[in-house]
Amino acid sequence: MSQSASVPATPATPATPATPATRPDSASAAAAAESTANSTVAWTADEMMSIAAARALRGGMSCFVGIGLPSTAANLARRTHAPDLVLIYESGCLGAKPDRLPLSIGDGVLAETADAVVSVPEVFNYWLQPGRIDVGFLGAAQLDRFGNINTTVIGSDYADPAVRLPGAGGAPEIATSCREVFVVVRQSRRTFVEQVDFVTSVGHGRGPGDRARLGLPGAGPVLVITDLGVFRPDPDTRELTLTELHPGVELDQVRAATGWELAVAADLARTPAPTDQELIALRALTKAGS
Amino acid sequence: MSQSASVPATPATPATPATPATRPDSASAAAAAESTANSTVAWTADEMMSIAAARALRGGMSCFVGIGLPSTAANLARRTHAPDLVLIYESGCLGAKPDRLPLSIGDGVLAETADAVVSVPEVFNYWLQPGRIDVGFLGAAQLDRFGNINTTVIGSDYADPAVRLPGAGGAPEIATSCREVFVVVRQSRRTFVEQVDFVTSVGHGRGPGDRARLGLPGAGPVLVITDLGVFRPDPDTRELTLTELHPGVELDQVRAATGWELAVAADLARTPAPTDQELIALRALTKAGS
Amino acid sequence: MAEIVSLPDAVADLVHDGDVVALEGFTHLIPVAAGQEIIRQRRRDLTLVRMTPDIVYDQMIGAGCARKLIFSWGGNPGVGSLHRFRDAVQHAWPVPLELEEHSHAGMANRYVAGASGLPFAVLRGYRGTDLPAHTATIKPITCPFTGEQLVAVPALNPDVTIVHAQRADRAGNVQMWGITGVQKEAVLAARRSLVTVEEVVAELEPRPGAVVLPTWAVTRVAEVPRGAHPSYAQDYYERDNDYYQAWDPISRDRDAFTRWLDEHVFAGAASPQPAVSAGGGPGASTPTNAGSTS
Amino acid sequence: MAEIVSLPDAVADLVHDGDVVALEGFTHLIPVAAGQEIIRQRRRDLTLVRMTPDIVYDQMIGAGCARKLIFSWGGNPGVGSLHRFRDAVQHAWPVPLELEEHSHAGMANRYVAGASGLPFAVLRGYRGTDLPAHTATIKPITCPFTGEQLVAVPALNPDVTIVHAQRADRAGNVQMWGITGVQKEAVLAARRSLVTVEEVVAELEPRPGAVVLPTWAVTRVAEVPRGAHPSYAQDYYERDNDYYQAWDPISRDRDAFTRWLDEHVFAGAASPQPAVSAGGGPGASTPTNAGSTS
């Protein structure tokens, strides 16, 4: 099942399928599917995205995990370079160590393997809100140039939306309280928009100083990983700036999939291609979870 | 150990010894110790007090239990006429069924026999505050004519007290939130005072309408049991009024042990003397607990 | 003390037209059978409350039980959207659905306030989002000590809360374990409560991670084996992922949905849990090939 | 991640003169050995926080560690008063002791606010009592939805919280069970935390009623067998009621107390837990005949 506006992705709660699929409709798929020096097998743009997202997580970090793409990335990191990554799910599972990819944020395997299972009020009040969690890992239906996230409605009229999306879930406070936020999202002009129709979760507001003015304690989105590349907020403008291109992706492809005039880092890098080890781990994970 | 100003009783948390002792210094002891038609053995004023207090509790009630005299009475009720009395301790034990008298509000036997053990914040916030508990059973170092309780300081200057007492513990909110409050206290001019030096826990304030004005949801002290008799607030004046004399106690003894001009109910009754069954159960309980 | 009764009797006693009704259960232990019993008893004008309205609320909304939804995330977990919910919001079918929309943190705290007998809760939430502009039940509040501005949300005190648990004893004490979500708070916040359970047992053995609701905090208990299907009951049965997939095409189409309702909810009025088949899907005639739904 | 160290090292690292220090444990699991180590390291000007200051705080106050006490009930449970506490309040011996006095509900909610990263908590408390007149940290607050007036109390965020638990694993994950009081909130509210444990084990087996604090929420763990004596550690040892009785005459007399301090706390500086005798009393030379204390 591919993602579409009528089956939207959502943060911190399930909506996108847990299994990354090939994306034949994507301009990047053909490029990404080519094999590189790192890997001996072909891989898809979605696989590159999950692997790039996983690499951003470091051992010992605590990570508040949204389902779908974020969960795939976080579980992949725990299977590869970050075995002591602490996974936290909004269902109350602290330190979950699932042996297969969970299909929801409340799968039994999360509770069975967690260091502690606490109530939902407790996970938000005692664990998220005080800023104990290093990284909040979110998805998005729309993401704008300042990293604001929409998972509520498509269209300008809340009362009469073009598309009613699932809503906020845990995302607004994850985006507020985690020390940093990573976002993982499939990129297109539909998802990468100049300004979101509805601010469900605040990124960098309308620019520099907005998070401080709003009293948001965390640093906000410091990293956005898509199937085309990696974006980071410009230190001065806070605008999402392309800092890495995935292997085989051309800059024009990224521009074509971005709904605003794309800023590109002076030292634009190439994401290292997936290694065989990463691909094997990812495929084992998504196969077990499906 | 007898109760004295320097070793004060406290509500809802331990301070008085759990074991009722004979009280040779009391004017009522000799009278109360005489045997009556109900019992074939002699009993003490303290035993009469605990038994009268236990009788006030009914099966199926939930009772927030202070340690010491209230705990003795509540556990006695559970052993005699009210086996399904639900005992709640501020340590977080809901539905404790101790097989011996606990020495503190946090004895292991309370946790081991409870239906549920919850955190201290939870017992106050989820269980006490919303008014779920039928009866709050409190002790007092001082009690005044309107049933207000002091367990904080003796003397008019808080900053330089004549005697520093243990403080509030759980009592202020027990007195506020339980549907009804029972108080059990050894009676003397030291404990039964015209006006408490410090209002730790509100009874009926300074008279009619005060609880409503303060927005206190529960009915407040509806029953005070001492070693001399039983008191209830007058429906009009809210002043504690003697409604029962314990067997063998004379009205003058009660007046002598009351720090204000005592009101006596028109239909003053005699407390039925302890039955053998009650005495046997009480002594088994206090012996096991000592 | 909780009375142990049948599910139809419990719903008939406790759930009235126009009530504020919360069915809670966070992925795990969702009281689906009770929700379908509410449909079967044709309740109307309910204000439905739930952090994560999913299939059972899609069914209740599609059946016309609800006039309002108070929620924080509405979707078919792992699959996509709730199409009956979207049809109600976007096209007022079968009746208009008013929304009161919060975040999870806000909803959880609203239940906490409700359970605590407080009129409101305070959190560090919603800041900078567009939610306060559309939700009247989000207001600023100032700390009287630091002057910091935070957010207040009002208590949720449903007329009835319904949850599902693994066990109750014969006295009506309830025990649940695994992910227990916001169920304790939702029950304690409500005026009346119903707990459906997998089984009534002689004695509740203590278990790691178990939450116990004493009988005097619950109004009714009903034994409903598989009452959480297609969600799961830890140590009883697994989540029926095929059901969630198969729900998508049924719910996309008004006629298919109406047929499903007739065949799998209303037709079963005589039998106790008709819509809760042991098999993998909302109904035997439903294709469960998830691949066909994309 | 929590570091596993010795008790003296943990106290030396975490507890500084002038700190706000909370030792929590509600009757059960009171971190007495850690309190005595603070005395031994001669910390001064501490603001001590504890819902139920009892013997260990009487000892710390008598030893001159504290300039202020934030509390809700101070007594020797089942015995009577804390005489060192009273001597400090009534006669400023050995140093004056400032009081900040609350109810249990207020203190518990202050820790909850602290653990939640909020500046204050709201409760339905203190109404009509004389406490607000003497305690600056109790203020009115108005519900923005109903207009009802309630009470706010500020968050407690100790510099250090110390609790005792039954077990930790080698990674520093902590497990406690039985009555767990306000310990989770007190640890999560603190900037730094120390958990003394009965034993460090290879693996924490799940247990009914257990609270687990993940290692990343704790600063230091120290293995201190019988570290809660004379309170108890469920499934390890019982409460030493004789100790509580015997404390009464020692604490009533400044000289007797000073002698006890020299002999049973300071003299033991070389050995790890000198004041925690296996026997029944604060010291071998102490009469434990409770009858003599009345």
Coordinates of C-alpha atoms in Angstrom, one line a residue, chain B residues 129, chain C residues 109-110 112-122 137 152-157, chain D residues 122-124 127 141-151:
Chain B
Q129 CA -9.7 13.9 46.7
Chain C
N109 CA -4.4 14.9 31.5
R110 CA -8.1 15.6 31.1
V112 CA -6.3 12.6 35.2
A113 CA -8.1 15.7 36.3
G114 CA -11.4 13.8 36.0
A115 CA -10.1 10.9 38.1
S116 CA -8.7 13.4 40.7
G117 CA -11.9 15.3 41.2
L118 CA -10.3 18.5 39.9
P119 CA -11.9 20.8 37.3
F120 CA -8.8 21.1 35.2
A121 CA -5.3 19.9 34.5
V122 CA -2.1 21.8 33.6
T137 CA -11.2 23.5 25.9
A152 CA -5.1 24.3 31.2
V153 CA -7.6 21.7 29.9
P154 CA -10.8 20.8 31.6
A155 CA -11.5 17.5 33.4
L156 CA -13.2 14.8 31.4
N157 CA -15.9 13.2 33.5
Chain D
V122 CA -3.2 22.0 41.8
L123 CA -5.1 20.4 44.5
R124 CA -8.3 20.7 46.6
R127 CA -9.0 25.0 52.7
I141 CA -5.5 29.4 41.8
T142 CA -8.7 29.8 39.8
C143 CA -10.0 27.2 37.3
P144 CA -10.1 29.0 33.9
F145 CA -13.2 26.9 33.0
T146 CA -15.4 26.8 36.1
G147 CA -14.1 29.8 38.1
E148 CA -13.6 27.5 41.1
Q149 CA -10.8 28.5 43.4
L150 CA -8.3 25.8 44.3
V151 CA -4.8 25.7 45.7

